């Protein structure tokens, strides 16, 4: 054999070995990327239910709440102390609850050693009270936003929103629910005993490195952080004993980047009664409900005496390619919560035939349209800038917003200060789960949604509202823009310089 031939053979075999090794390595990474906690049956901790926040009603009729952002430690697993942040406690926060027509004031004090904000996600309120990146609360300071609750009963939530730091602050534990009631919602006979047959479920995916959280992003995860297990209301492996035939679950996806497709382990049907912004016109029967980060759903499920059933998150389609399916969480399965029904159950009245008509525009008489192209590098090609107003909207006007994702990874789209109607998804009428009031909508790759939005909050040319991708890493990276609501003929002003609120 000539030296040349020998060299060729060596080179070729070396190439084959490399290819096989790379292929094997890829397979190893590929199969390792899929996560499942299904069927492990380790529901050993009783689900914690966040306490209802105490409030007092002042002489002018304003309901006043106190929220204190604080650092602490939480034992998610007995004996293991995890450093965490929370509101009025070490992890998450109390559930705020108020009724339509009430005036509320929240005294937010920051005892952390860095500035943060508290945003009221889904709330219709003046932009200056919104708690977005412009309303920073300095360490040691208190910020006291106040507004009148003027929207339908709904499951909203609150969380920090400091520009570039939102993922970190939420993951450390700053998040809570804000439940709104109105005369209609209280009179429908829905399960509404908080913590008994009406359960708040704050779902987050987490990862631990010993006692500490591991918040690292996987190299191949373009969505940001994905955990390898889930937690509800800060409880790992949770179960809850229920004593009523019908149980209402208020699901909140408070995760950083993970989208869930909730259902039960026996595929039983449940009724979707409310979306982000409130009740549906009619309860919608289904056996899966998909929630991307920031979205909420209220479902009512029937349990049989003495049974156990598991709320599970199933694999879902988050892109039309294997990459997103595998590396961005689409193939994962999680057992989220076990419901344990008592042997004797209290009788529950049947759900009413009709619930409530959502107060959202139908898209007719729209004043104008706008277009939003979603890219991780910025919406419409521009990353978020605190000093730039991207849109000026006339108070009271309805607009059609077309949002498109062709970015090769999943995103979602959230708008502050409003509840909107999804008019279409890729040109088709939306499925039942998207027919109610929404403030956040999921956009897997190659999706276009049209939204009808009416901006009836008060005008303020200097205080912007945000719109952004609610995958928190993307938001932090600058997938966010700002708009102001102005009176007819008024021009946008300048967002006030970022300043920390001192004192009261
Ligand atoms: Cu839930 Cu702008 O956020
Ligand atoms: Cu929001
Ligand atoms: Cu995104």
GROMACS .gro file of C-alpha atoms and ligand atoms in nm:
model
  509
    1UNK     CA    1   0.000   0.000   0.000
    2UNK     CA    2   0.137   0.341  -0.086
    3UNK     CA    3   0.189   0.597   0.184
    4UNK     CA    4  -0.072   0.811   0.020
    5UNK     CA    5  -0.337   0.536   0.023
    6UNK     CA    6  -0.260   0.460   0.387
    7UNK     CA    7  -0.295   0.825   0.480
    8UNK     CA    8  -0.627   0.837   0.294
    9UNK     CA    9  -0.757   0.534   0.483
   10UNK     CA   10  -0.649   0.680   0.814
   11UNK     CA   11  -0.815   1.012   0.730
   12UNK     CA   12  -1.138   0.849   0.616
   13UNK     CA   13  -1.164   0.625   0.923
   14UNK     CA   14  -1.085   0.918   1.145
   15UNK     CA   15  -1.370   1.109   0.975
   16UNK     CA   16  -1.612   0.822   1.031
   17UNK     CA   17  -1.515   0.798   1.397
   18UNK     CA   18  -1.569   1.174   1.438
   19UNK     CA   19  -1.906   1.167   1.266
   20UNK     CA   20  -2.025   0.873   1.476
   21UNK     CA   21  -1.901   1.041   1.792
   22UNK     CA   22  -2.069   1.368   1.703
   23UNK     CA   23  -2.389   1.185   1.609
   24UNK     CA   24  -2.379   0.988   1.931
   25UNK     CA   25  -2.309   1.302   2.126
   26UNK     CA   26  -2.599   1.472   1.961
   27UNK     CA   27  -2.830   1.179   2.037
   28UNK     CA   28  -2.716   1.187   2.395
   29UNK     CA   29  -2.785   1.561   2.423
   30UNK     CA   30  -3.111   1.518   2.234
   31UNK     CA   31  -3.254   1.245   2.456
   32UNK     CA   32  -3.117   1.413   2.769
   33UNK     CA   33  -3.310   1.729   2.682
   34UNK     CA   34  -3.648   1.565   2.733
   35UNK     CA   35  -3.787   1.593   3.084
   36UNK     CA   36  -4.069   1.397   3.244
   37UNK     CA   37  -4.191   1.372   3.601
   38UNK     CA   38  -4.506   1.183   3.500
   39UNK     CA   39  -4.613   0.879   3.696
   40UNK     CA   40  -4.351   0.910   3.967
   41UNK     CA   41  -4.634   0.945   4.215
   42UNK     CA   42  -4.440   1.134   4.476
   43UNK     CA   43  -4.708   1.373   4.597
   44UNK     CA   44  -4.582   1.404   4.950
   45UNK     CA   45  -4.637   1.770   5.038
   46UNK     CA   46  -4.964   1.935   5.112
   47UNK     CA   47  -5.018   2.222   4.868
   48UNK     CA   48  -4.967   2.560   5.031
   49UNK     CA   49  -5.234   2.818   4.959
   50UNK     CA   50  -5.113   3.179   4.963
   51UNK     CA   51  -5.293   3.367   5.242
   52UNK     CA   52  -5.543   3.636   5.147
   53UNK     CA   53  -5.374   3.971   5.204
   54UNK     CA   54  -5.507   4.170   5.496
   55UNK     CA   55  -5.642   4.511   5.408
   56UNK     CA   56  -5.803   4.802   5.582
   57UNK     CA   57  -6.055   5.047   5.445
   58UNK     CA   58  -5.963   5.409   5.511
   59UNK     CA   59  -6.201   5.700   5.577
   60UNK     CA   60  -6.226   5.779   5.206
   61UNK     CA   61  -6.332   5.421   5.131
   62UNK     CA   62  -5.997   5.316   4.981
   63UNK     CA   63  -5.891   4.959   5.051
   64UNK     CA   64  -5.526   4.964   5.154
   65UNK     CA   65  -5.286   4.670   5.126
   66UNK     CA   66  -4.924   4.641   5.235
   67UNK     CA   67  -4.668   4.450   5.034
   68UNK     CA   68  -4.313   4.424   5.154
   69UNK     CA   69  -4.045   4.290   4.923
   70UNK     CA   70  -3.801   4.097   5.136
   71UNK     CA   71  -3.516   3.849   5.120
   72UNK     CA   72  -3.523   3.525   5.317
   73UNK     CA   73  -3.487   3.150   5.304
   74UNK     CA   74  -3.741   2.886   5.212
   75UNK     CA   75  -3.738   2.514   5.290
   76UNK     CA   76  -3.887   2.366   4.974
   77UNK     CA   77  -3.740   2.039   5.093
   78UNK     CA   78  -3.720   1.984   5.469
   79UNK     CA   79  -3.377   2.072   5.601
   80UNK     CA   80  -3.267   2.247   5.280
   81UNK     CA   81  -3.266   2.623   5.302
   82UNK     CA   82  -3.296   2.797   4.969
   83UNK     CA   83  -3.220   3.171   4.953
   84UNK     CA   84  -3.536   3.334   4.813
   85UNK     CA   85  -3.731   3.658   4.788
   86UNK     CA   86  -4.097   3.711   4.866
   87UNK     CA   87  -4.372   3.958   4.948
   88UNK     CA   88  -4.457   3.960   5.322
   89UNK     CA   89  -4.283   3.625   5.349
   90UNK     CA   90  -3.990   3.433   5.210
   91UNK     CA   91  -4.140   3.313   4.880
   92UNK     CA   92  -4.426   3.440   4.654
   93UNK     CA   93  -4.682   3.673   4.809
   94UNK     CA   94  -5.033   3.691   4.956
   95UNK     CA   95  -5.336   3.694   4.729
   96UNK     CA   96  -5.480   4.042   4.691
   97UNK     CA   97  -5.855   4.054   4.644
   98UNK     CA   98  -6.082   4.346   4.558
   99UNK     CA   99  -6.417   4.418   4.397
  100UNK     CA  100  -6.508   4.617   4.093
  101UNK     CA  101  -6.583   4.977   4.190
  102UNK     CA  102  -6.350   4.975   4.489
  103UNK     CA  103  -6.061   5.214   4.521
  104UNK     CA  104  -5.738   5.042   4.620
  105UNK     CA  105  -5.399   5.159   4.736
  106UNK     CA  106  -5.102   4.927   4.770
  107UNK     CA  107  -4.813   5.036   4.987
  108UNK     CA  108  -4.515   4.861   4.833
  109UNK     CA  109  -4.202   4.877   5.045
  110UNK     CA  110  -3.870   4.749   4.924
  111UNK     CA  111  -3.644   4.601   5.190
  112UNK     CA  112  -3.419   4.433   4.933
  113UNK     CA  113  -3.076   4.568   4.860
  114UNK     CA  114  -3.162   4.646   4.500
  115UNK     CA  115  -3.429   4.847   4.322
  116UNK     CA  116  -3.731   4.666   4.181
  117UNK     CA  117  -4.090   4.737   4.074
  118UNK     CA  118  -4.429   4.574   4.119
  119UNK     CA  119  -4.649   4.549   3.812
  120UNK     CA  120  -5.021   4.463   3.824
  121UNK     CA  121  -5.046   4.226   3.531
  122UNK     CA  122  -5.384   4.243   3.352
  123UNK     CA  123  -5.504   4.548   3.542
  124UNK     CA  124  -5.673   4.841   3.378
  125UNK     CA  125  -5.517   5.139   3.555
  126UNK     CA  126  -5.329   5.466   3.493
  127UNK     CA  127  -4.987   5.407   3.340
  128UNK     CA  128  -4.813   5.586   3.628
  129UNK     CA  129  -4.956   5.322   3.867
  130UNK     CA  130  -4.869   5.027   3.643
  131UNK     CA  131  -4.542   4.933   3.810
  132UNK     CA  132  -4.353   4.892   3.486
  133UNK     CA  133  -3.980   4.966   3.445
  134UNK     CA  134  -4.034   5.341   3.498
  135UNK     CA  135  -4.175   5.303   3.849
  136UNK     CA  136  -3.863   5.179   4.023
  137UNK     CA  137  -3.880   5.144   4.400
  138UNK     CA  138  -3.535   5.205   4.551
  139UNK     CA  139  -3.403   4.994   4.840
  140UNK     CA  140  -3.562   5.128   5.157
  141UNK     CA  141  -3.831   5.321   4.967
  142UNK     CA  142  -4.208   5.281   4.960
  143UNK     CA  143  -4.425   5.331   4.653
  144UNK     CA  144  -4.802   5.364   4.695
  145UNK     CA  145  -4.992   5.335   4.369
  146UNK     CA  146  -5.369   5.374   4.387
  147UNK     CA  147  -5.651   5.334   4.140
  148UNK     CA  148  -6.015   5.237   4.107
  149UNK     CA  149  -6.090   4.878   4.010
  150UNK     CA  150  -6.281   4.923   3.686
  151UNK     CA  151  -6.292   4.592   3.503
  152UNK     CA  152  -6.462   4.253   3.513
  153UNK     CA  153  -6.393   3.985   3.772
  154UNK     CA  154  -6.068   3.809   3.684
  155UNK     CA  155  -5.758   3.629   3.805
  156UNK     CA  156  -5.471   3.875   3.767
  157UNK     CA  157  -5.125   3.871   3.918
  158UNK     CA  158  -4.842   4.093   4.032
  159UNK     CA  159  -4.468   4.066   3.981
  160UNK     CA  160  -4.155   4.284   3.944
  161UNK     CA  161  -4.073   4.450   3.612
  162UNK     CA  162  -3.732   4.624   3.641
  163UNK     CA  163  -3.582   4.651   3.294
  164UNK     CA  164  -3.334   4.373   3.232
  165UNK     CA  165  -3.390   4.212   3.574
  166UNK     CA  166  -3.743   4.075   3.556
  167UNK     CA  167  -3.647   3.710   3.511
  168UNK     CA  168  -3.411   3.722   3.808
  169UNK     CA  169  -3.657   3.896   4.043
  170UNK     CA  170  -3.950   3.671   3.953
  171UNK     CA  171  -3.741   3.355   3.978
  172UNK     CA  172  -3.617   3.448   4.321
  173UNK     CA  173  -3.982   3.437   4.424
  174UNK     CA  174  -4.153   3.770   4.373
  175UNK     CA  175  -4.501   3.694   4.237
  176UNK     CA  176  -4.855   3.676   4.369
  177UNK     CA  177  -5.218   3.662   4.261
  178UNK     CA  178  -5.464   3.949   4.243
  179UNK     CA  179  -5.823   3.829   4.230
  180UNK     CA  180  -6.099   4.065   4.122
  181UNK     CA  181  -6.467   4.003   4.191
  182UNK     CA  182  -6.779   4.174   4.064
  183UNK     CA  183  -7.151   4.141   4.134
  184UNK     CA  184  -7.193   3.901   3.844
  185UNK     CA  185  -6.907   3.668   3.934
  186UNK     CA  186  -7.021   3.647   4.297
  187UNK     CA  187  -7.379   3.568   4.201
  188UNK     CA  188  -7.325   3.280   3.960
  189UNK     CA  189  -7.294   3.004   4.217
  190UNK     CA  190  -6.943   2.913   4.098
  191UNK     CA  191  -6.714   2.738   4.347
  192UNK     CA  192  -6.573   3.037   4.531
  193UNK     CA  193  -6.454   2.937   4.878
  194UNK     CA  194  -6.090   3.044   4.861
  195UNK     CA  195  -5.850   2.763   4.942
  196UNK     CA  196  -6.131   2.508   4.966
  197UNK     CA  197  -6.309   2.465   4.633
  198UNK     CA  198  -6.146   2.766   4.468
  199UNK     CA  199  -5.771   2.706   4.452
  200UNK     CA  200  -5.509   2.951   4.330
  201UNK     CA  201  -5.236   2.756   4.147
  202UNK     CA  202  -4.917   2.947   4.076
  203UNK     CA  203  -4.720   2.709   3.855
  204UNK     CA  204  -4.345   2.748   3.811
  205UNK     CA  205  -4.074   2.522   3.681
  206UNK     CA  206  -3.761   2.509   3.889
  207UNK     CA  207  -3.423   2.343   3.911
  208UNK     CA  208  -3.210   2.291   4.219
  209UNK     CA  209  -2.839   2.264   4.267
  210UNK     CA  210  -2.826   2.126   4.618
  211UNK     CA  211  -3.032   2.360   4.833
  212UNK     CA  212  -2.993   2.652   4.592
  213UNK     CA  213  -3.193   2.734   4.285
  214UNK     CA  214  -3.009   2.675   3.960
  215UNK     CA  215  -3.126   2.950   3.726
  216UNK     CA  216  -2.879   2.876   3.448
  217UNK     CA  217  -3.001   2.866   3.090
  218UNK     CA  218  -2.927   2.550   2.894
  219UNK     CA  219  -2.694   2.611   2.604
  220UNK     CA  220  -2.952   2.499   2.348
  221UNK     CA  221  -3.253   2.665   2.510
  222UNK     CA  222  -3.327   2.977   2.309
  223UNK     CA  223  -3.635   3.052   2.524
  224UNK     CA  224  -3.437   3.111   2.842
  225UNK     CA  225  -3.466   2.917   3.166
  226UNK     CA  226  -3.636   2.576   3.174
  227UNK     CA  227  -3.656   2.378   3.497
  228UNK     CA  228  -3.662   2.001   3.537
  229UNK     CA  229  -3.958   1.989   3.779
  230UNK     CA  230  -4.257   2.199   3.870
  231UNK     CA  231  -4.379   2.358   4.187
  232UNK     CA  232  -4.722   2.500   4.274
  233UNK     CA  233  -4.754   2.793   4.517
  234UNK     CA  234  -4.397   2.717   4.618
  235UNK     CA  235  -4.478   2.353   4.707
  236UNK     CA  236  -4.281   2.070   4.545
  237UNK     CA  237  -4.465   1.743   4.473
  238UNK     CA  238  -4.797   1.883   4.598
  239UNK     CA  239  -5.128   1.718   4.676
  240UNK     CA  240  -5.449   1.880   4.795
  241UNK     CA  241  -5.749   1.720   4.963
  242UNK     CA  242  -6.078   1.845   4.820
  243UNK     CA  243  -6.425   1.803   4.966
  244UNK     CA  244  -6.654   1.934   4.692
  245UNK     CA  245  -6.780   1.770   4.373
  246UNK     CA  246  -6.672   2.069   4.166
  247UNK     CA  247  -6.335   2.232   4.217
  248UNK     CA  248  -6.229   2.558   4.058
  249UNK     CA  249  -5.860   2.591   3.974
  250UNK     CA  250  -5.716   2.935   3.901
  251UNK     CA  251  -5.412   2.845   3.695
  252UNK     CA  252  -5.134   3.100   3.658
  253UNK     CA  253  -4.825   3.025   3.455
  254UNK     CA  254  -4.566   3.222   3.653
  255UNK     CA  255  -4.276   3.043   3.490
  256UNK     CA  256  -3.998   3.220   3.310
  257UNK     CA  257  -4.011   3.054   2.970
  258UNK     CA  258  -4.209   2.732   2.987
  259UNK     CA  259  -4.544   2.682   2.818
  260UNK     CA  260  -4.773   2.419   2.971
  261UNK     CA  261  -5.055   2.214   2.825
  262UNK     CA  262  -5.262   2.123   3.129
  263UNK     CA  263  -5.497   1.828   3.148
  264UNK     CA  264  -5.567   1.537   3.382
  265UNK     CA  265  -5.395   1.200   3.388
  266UNK     CA  266  -5.714   1.020   3.281
  267UNK     CA  267  -5.792   1.282   3.015
  268UNK     CA  268  -6.116   1.379   3.186
  269UNK     CA  269  -6.305   1.674   3.055
  270UNK     CA  270  -6.313   2.000   3.252
  271UNK     CA  271  -6.482   2.334   3.192
  272UNK     CA  272  -6.287   2.645   3.106
  273UNK     CA  273  -6.478   2.930   3.271
  274UNK     CA  274  -6.236   3.223   3.248
  275UNK     CA  275  -5.930   3.339   3.058
  276UNK     CA  276  -5.677   3.614   3.149
  277UNK     CA  277  -5.927   3.898   3.180
  278UNK     CA  278  -6.237   3.726   3.316
  279UNK     CA  279  -6.530   3.495   3.262
  280UNK     CA  280  -6.628   3.349   2.927
  281UNK     CA  281  -6.973   3.393   2.786
  282UNK     CA  282  -7.027   3.017   2.827
  283UNK     CA  283  -6.819   2.753   2.999
  284UNK     CA  284  -6.618   2.564   2.735
  285UNK     CA  285  -6.566   2.187   2.777
  286UNK     CA  286  -6.214   2.065   2.693
  287UNK     CA  287  -5.945   1.828   2.813
  288UNK     CA  288  -5.638   2.046   2.757
  289UNK     CA  289  -5.563   2.410   2.827
  290UNK     CA  290  -5.240   2.564   2.710
  291UNK     CA  291  -5.079   2.850   2.903
  292UNK     CA  292  -4.764   3.035   2.808
  293UNK     CA  293  -4.580   3.251   3.063
  294UNK     CA  294  -4.805   3.514   3.219
  295UNK     CA  295  -5.135   3.361   3.100
  296UNK     CA  296  -5.415   3.251   3.334
  297UNK     CA  297  -5.714   3.020   3.305
  298UNK     CA  298  -5.989   2.928   3.547
  299UNK     CA  299  -6.115   2.575   3.507
  300UNK     CA  300  -6.378   2.375   3.695
  301UNK     CA  301  -6.323   2.002   3.731
  302UNK     CA  302  -6.553   1.735   3.872
  303UNK     CA  303  -6.407   1.480   4.112
  304UNK     CA  304  -6.557   1.149   4.230
  305UNK     CA  305  -6.569   1.048   4.596
  306UNK     CA  306  -6.246   0.897   4.723
  307UNK     CA  307  -6.053   0.922   4.398
  308UNK     CA  308  -5.712   1.068   4.321
  309UNK     CA  309  -5.649   1.253   4.001
  310UNK     CA  310  -5.339   1.428   3.876
  311UNK     CA  311  -5.319   1.763   3.701
  312UNK     CA  312  -5.053   1.705   3.439
  313UNK     CA  313  -4.879   1.914   3.177
  314UNK     CA  314  -4.854   1.729   2.847
  315UNK     CA  315  -4.616   1.768   2.552
  316UNK     CA  316  -4.737   2.036   2.315
  317UNK     CA  317  -4.651   2.186   1.984
  318UNK     CA  318  -4.442   2.499   2.037
  319UNK     CA  319  -4.288   2.508   1.690
  320UNK     CA  320  -4.313   2.291   1.384
  321UNK     CA  321  -3.960   2.163   1.419
  322UNK     CA  322  -3.790   1.906   1.638
  323UNK     CA  323  -3.549   2.164   1.779
  324UNK     CA  324  -3.811   2.368   1.962
  325UNK     CA  325  -3.999   2.056   2.060
  326UNK     CA  326  -3.699   1.903   2.224
  327UNK     CA  327  -3.476   2.186   2.343
  328UNK     CA  328  -3.738   2.449   2.425
  329UNK     CA  329  -3.959   2.219   2.630
  330UNK     CA  330  -4.227   2.104   2.385
  331UNK     CA  331  -4.169   1.734   2.455
  332UNK     CA  332  -4.173   1.758   2.835
  333UNK     CA  333  -4.432   1.613   3.074
  334UNK     CA  334  -4.491   1.713   3.436
  335UNK     CA  335  -4.716   1.583   3.709
  336UNK     CA  336  -4.820   1.914   3.859
  337UNK     CA  337  -5.066   1.846   4.143
  338UNK     CA  338  -5.261   1.553   4.282
  339UNK     CA  339  -5.620   1.617   4.389
  340UNK     CA  340  -5.739   1.376   4.660
  341UNK     CA  341  -6.116   1.368   4.686
  342UNK     CA  342  -6.270   1.292   5.024
  343UNK     CA  343  -6.495   0.985   5.055
  344UNK     CA  344  -6.798   1.206   5.105
  345UNK     CA  345  -6.820   1.516   4.891
  346UNK     CA  346  -7.035   1.823   4.933
  347UNK     CA  347  -7.283   1.859   4.650
  348UNK     CA  348  -7.198   2.137   4.405
  349UNK     CA  349  -7.463   2.316   4.200
  350UNK     CA  350  -7.422   2.267   3.824
  351UNK     CA  351  -7.238   2.539   3.634
  352UNK     CA  352  -7.476   2.801   3.495
  353UNK     CA  353  -7.554   2.783   3.122
  354UNK     CA  354  -7.418   3.129   3.062
  355UNK     CA  355  -7.151   3.315   3.252
  356UNK     CA  356  -7.067   3.672   3.150
  357UNK     CA  357  -7.012   3.859   2.828
  358UNK     CA  358  -6.649   3.976   2.814
  359UNK     CA  359  -6.613   4.354   2.773
  360UNK     CA  360  -6.374   4.340   2.482
  361UNK     CA  361  -6.401   4.513   2.145
  362UNK     CA  362  -6.516   4.312   1.843
  363UNK     CA  363  -6.279   4.489   1.606
  364UNK     CA  364  -6.540   4.686   1.410
  365UNK     CA  365  -6.486   5.065   1.382
  366UNK     CA  366  -6.115   5.027   1.446
  367UNK     CA  367  -5.934   5.358   1.425
  368UNK     CA  368  -5.613   5.209   1.290
  369UNK     CA  369  -5.393   4.904   1.267
  370UNK     CA  370  -5.039   4.842   1.383
  371UNK     CA  371  -4.793   4.569   1.302
  372UNK     CA  372  -4.549   4.398   1.538
  373UNK     CA  373  -4.279   4.165   1.416
  374UNK     CA  374  -4.144   3.956   1.703
  375UNK     CA  375  -3.774   3.892   1.715
  376UNK     CA  376  -3.559   3.814   2.012
  377UNK     CA  377  -3.337   4.102   1.903
  378UNK     CA  378  -3.626   4.347   1.936
  379UNK     CA  379  -3.984   4.408   1.829
  380UNK     CA  380  -4.000   4.559   1.477
  381UNK     CA  381  -3.623   4.548   1.469
  382UNK     CA  382  -3.570   4.775   1.771
  383UNK     CA  383  -3.468   4.663   2.117
  384UNK     CA  384  -3.644   4.831   2.410
  385UNK     CA  385  -3.521   5.177   2.499
  386UNK     CA  386  -3.650   5.342   2.817
  387UNK     CA  387  -3.640   5.688   2.662
  388UNK     CA  388  -3.819   5.606   2.335
  389UNK     CA  389  -4.197   5.598   2.290
  390UNK     CA  390  -4.277   5.346   2.018
  391UNK     CA  391  -4.646   5.421   1.976
  392UNK     CA  392  -4.904   5.688   2.053
  393UNK     CA  393  -5.260   5.571   2.096
  394UNK     CA  394  -5.572   5.785   2.125
  395UNK     CA  395  -5.774   5.727   2.438
  396UNK     CA  396  -6.100   5.546   2.371
  397UNK     CA  397  -5.992   5.422   2.027
  398UNK     CA  398  -6.005   5.061   1.915
  399UNK     CA  399  -5.704   4.939   1.718
  400UNK     CA  400  -5.621   4.617   1.539
  401UNK     CA  401  -5.275   4.491   1.629
  402UNK     CA  402  -5.125   4.228   1.404
  403UNK     CA  403  -4.845   4.035   1.571
  404UNK     CA  404  -4.622   3.798   1.377
  405UNK     CA  405  -4.361   3.546   1.484
  406UNK     CA  406  -4.133   3.395   1.222
  407UNK     CA  407  -3.833   3.401   1.454
  408UNK     CA  408  -3.775   3.024   1.470
  409UNK     CA  409  -3.861   2.998   1.841
  410UNK     CA  410  -4.175   3.045   2.049
  411UNK     CA  411  -4.268   3.389   2.185
  412UNK     CA  412  -4.577   3.540   2.336
  413UNK     CA  413  -4.719   3.891   2.341
  414UNK     CA  414  -4.851   4.082   2.640
  415UNK     CA  415  -4.999   4.431   2.646
  416UNK     CA  416  -5.025   4.638   2.966
  417UNK     CA  417  -5.334   4.823   3.083
  418UNK     CA  418  -5.586   4.643   2.862
  419UNK     CA  419  -5.777   4.324   2.792
  420UNK     CA  420  -5.807   4.240   2.422
  421UNK     CA  421  -5.992   4.007   2.190
  422UNK     CA  422  -5.804   3.761   1.970
  423UNK     CA  423  -5.969   3.808   1.630
  424UNK     CA  424  -5.774   3.542   1.444
  425UNK     CA  425  -5.482   3.303   1.460
  426UNK     CA  426  -5.314   3.245   1.123
  427UNK     CA  427  -5.630   3.372   0.955
  428UNK     CA  428  -5.865   3.135   1.137
  429UNK     CA  429  -6.119   3.208   1.409
  430UNK     CA  430  -5.959   3.136   1.746
  431UNK     CA  431  -6.029   2.815   1.937
  432UNK     CA  432  -6.257   2.840   2.246
  433UNK     CA  433  -5.962   2.893   2.483
  434UNK     CA  434  -5.880   3.219   2.304
  435UNK     CA  435  -6.233   3.358   2.280
  436UNK     CA  436  -6.239   3.542   2.611
  437UNK     CA  437  -6.066   3.852   2.743
  438UNK     CA  438  -5.688   3.818   2.704
  439UNK     CA  439  -5.384   4.023   2.790
  440UNK     CA  440  -5.122   3.770   2.682
  441UNK     CA  441  -5.126   3.541   2.381
  442UNK     CA  442  -4.891   3.259   2.279
  443UNK     CA  443  -4.720   3.268   1.941
  444UNK     CA  444  -4.537   2.950   1.845
  445UNK     CA  445  -4.301   2.998   1.552
  446UNK     CA  446  -4.481   3.080   1.226
  447UNK     CA  447  -4.788   3.230   1.387
  448UNK     CA  448  -4.970   3.555   1.319
  449UNK     CA  449  -5.244   3.681   1.550
  450UNK     CA  450  -5.478   3.974   1.507
  451UNK     CA  451  -5.594   4.147   1.823
  452UNK     CA  452  -5.870   4.402   1.880
  453UNK     CA  453  -5.769   4.638   2.161
  454UNK     CA  454  -5.952   4.938   2.305
  455UNK     CA  455  -5.747   5.179   2.512
  456UNK     CA  456  -5.978   5.335   2.761
  457UNK     CA  457  -5.738   5.396   3.044
  458UNK     CA  458  -5.674   5.761   3.133
  459UNK     CA  459  -5.449   5.965   2.903
  460UNK     CA  460  -5.095   6.043   3.017
  461UNK     CA  461  -4.853   6.148   2.744
  462UNK     CA  462  -4.550   6.102   2.970
  463UNK     CA  463  -4.611   5.763   3.130
  464UNK     CA  464  -4.581   5.470   2.892
  465UNK     CA  465  -4.740   5.125   2.907
  466UNK     CA  466  -4.537   4.827   2.788
  467UNK     CA  467  -4.596   4.554   2.534
  468UNK     CA  468  -4.354   4.266   2.528
  469UNK     CA  469  -4.275   3.899   2.503
  470UNK     CA  470  -4.351   3.748   2.846
  471UNK     CA  471  -4.075   3.489   2.819
  472UNK     CA  472  -3.880   3.676   3.082
  473UNK     CA  473  -3.536   3.625   2.934
  474UNK     CA  474  -3.656   3.765   2.601
  475UNK     CA  475  -3.822   4.058   2.776
  476UNK     CA  476  -3.499   4.131   2.962
  477UNK     CA  477  -3.306   4.110   2.637
  478UNK     CA  478  -3.516   4.396   2.501
  479UNK     CA  479  -3.818   4.228   2.336
  480UNK     CA  480  -4.032   4.511   2.463
  481UNK     CA  481  -4.174   4.842   2.347
  482UNK     CA  482  -4.364   5.133   2.500
  483UNK     CA  483  -4.679   5.322   2.407
  484UNK     CA  484  -4.859   5.616   2.560
  485UNK     CA  485  -5.233   5.682   2.565
  486UNK     CA  486  -5.314   6.046   2.486
  487UNK     CA  487  -5.627   6.255   2.446
  488UNK     CA  488  -5.733   6.325   2.089
  489UNK     CA  489  -5.491   6.569   1.927
  490UNK     CA  490  -5.238   6.543   2.210
  491UNK     CA  491  -4.877   6.440   2.139
  492UNK     CA  492  -4.658   6.194   2.319
  493UNK     CA  493  -4.437   6.354   2.581
  494UNK     CA  494  -4.116   6.222   2.726
  495UNK     CA  495  -4.100   5.934   2.968
  496UNK     CA  496  -3.977   6.082   3.292
  497UNK     CA  497  -3.620   5.989   3.370
  498UNK     CA  498  -3.592   5.670   3.568
  499UNK     CA  499  -3.604   5.771   3.928
  500UNK     CA  500  -3.655   5.585   4.246
  501UNK     CA  501  -3.948   5.680   4.460
  502UNK     CA  502  -3.841   5.789   4.802
  503UNK     CA  503  -4.058   5.796   5.106
  504UNK     CA  504  -4.431   5.816   5.063
  505LIG    CU1  505  -4.663   4.029   3.351
  505LIG    CU2  506  -4.518   4.348   3.149
  505LIG     O1  507  -4.585   4.188   3.253
  506LIG    CU1  508  -4.846   4.318   3.245
  507LIG    CU1  509  -3.999   3.568   2.328
   0.00000   0.00000   0.00000
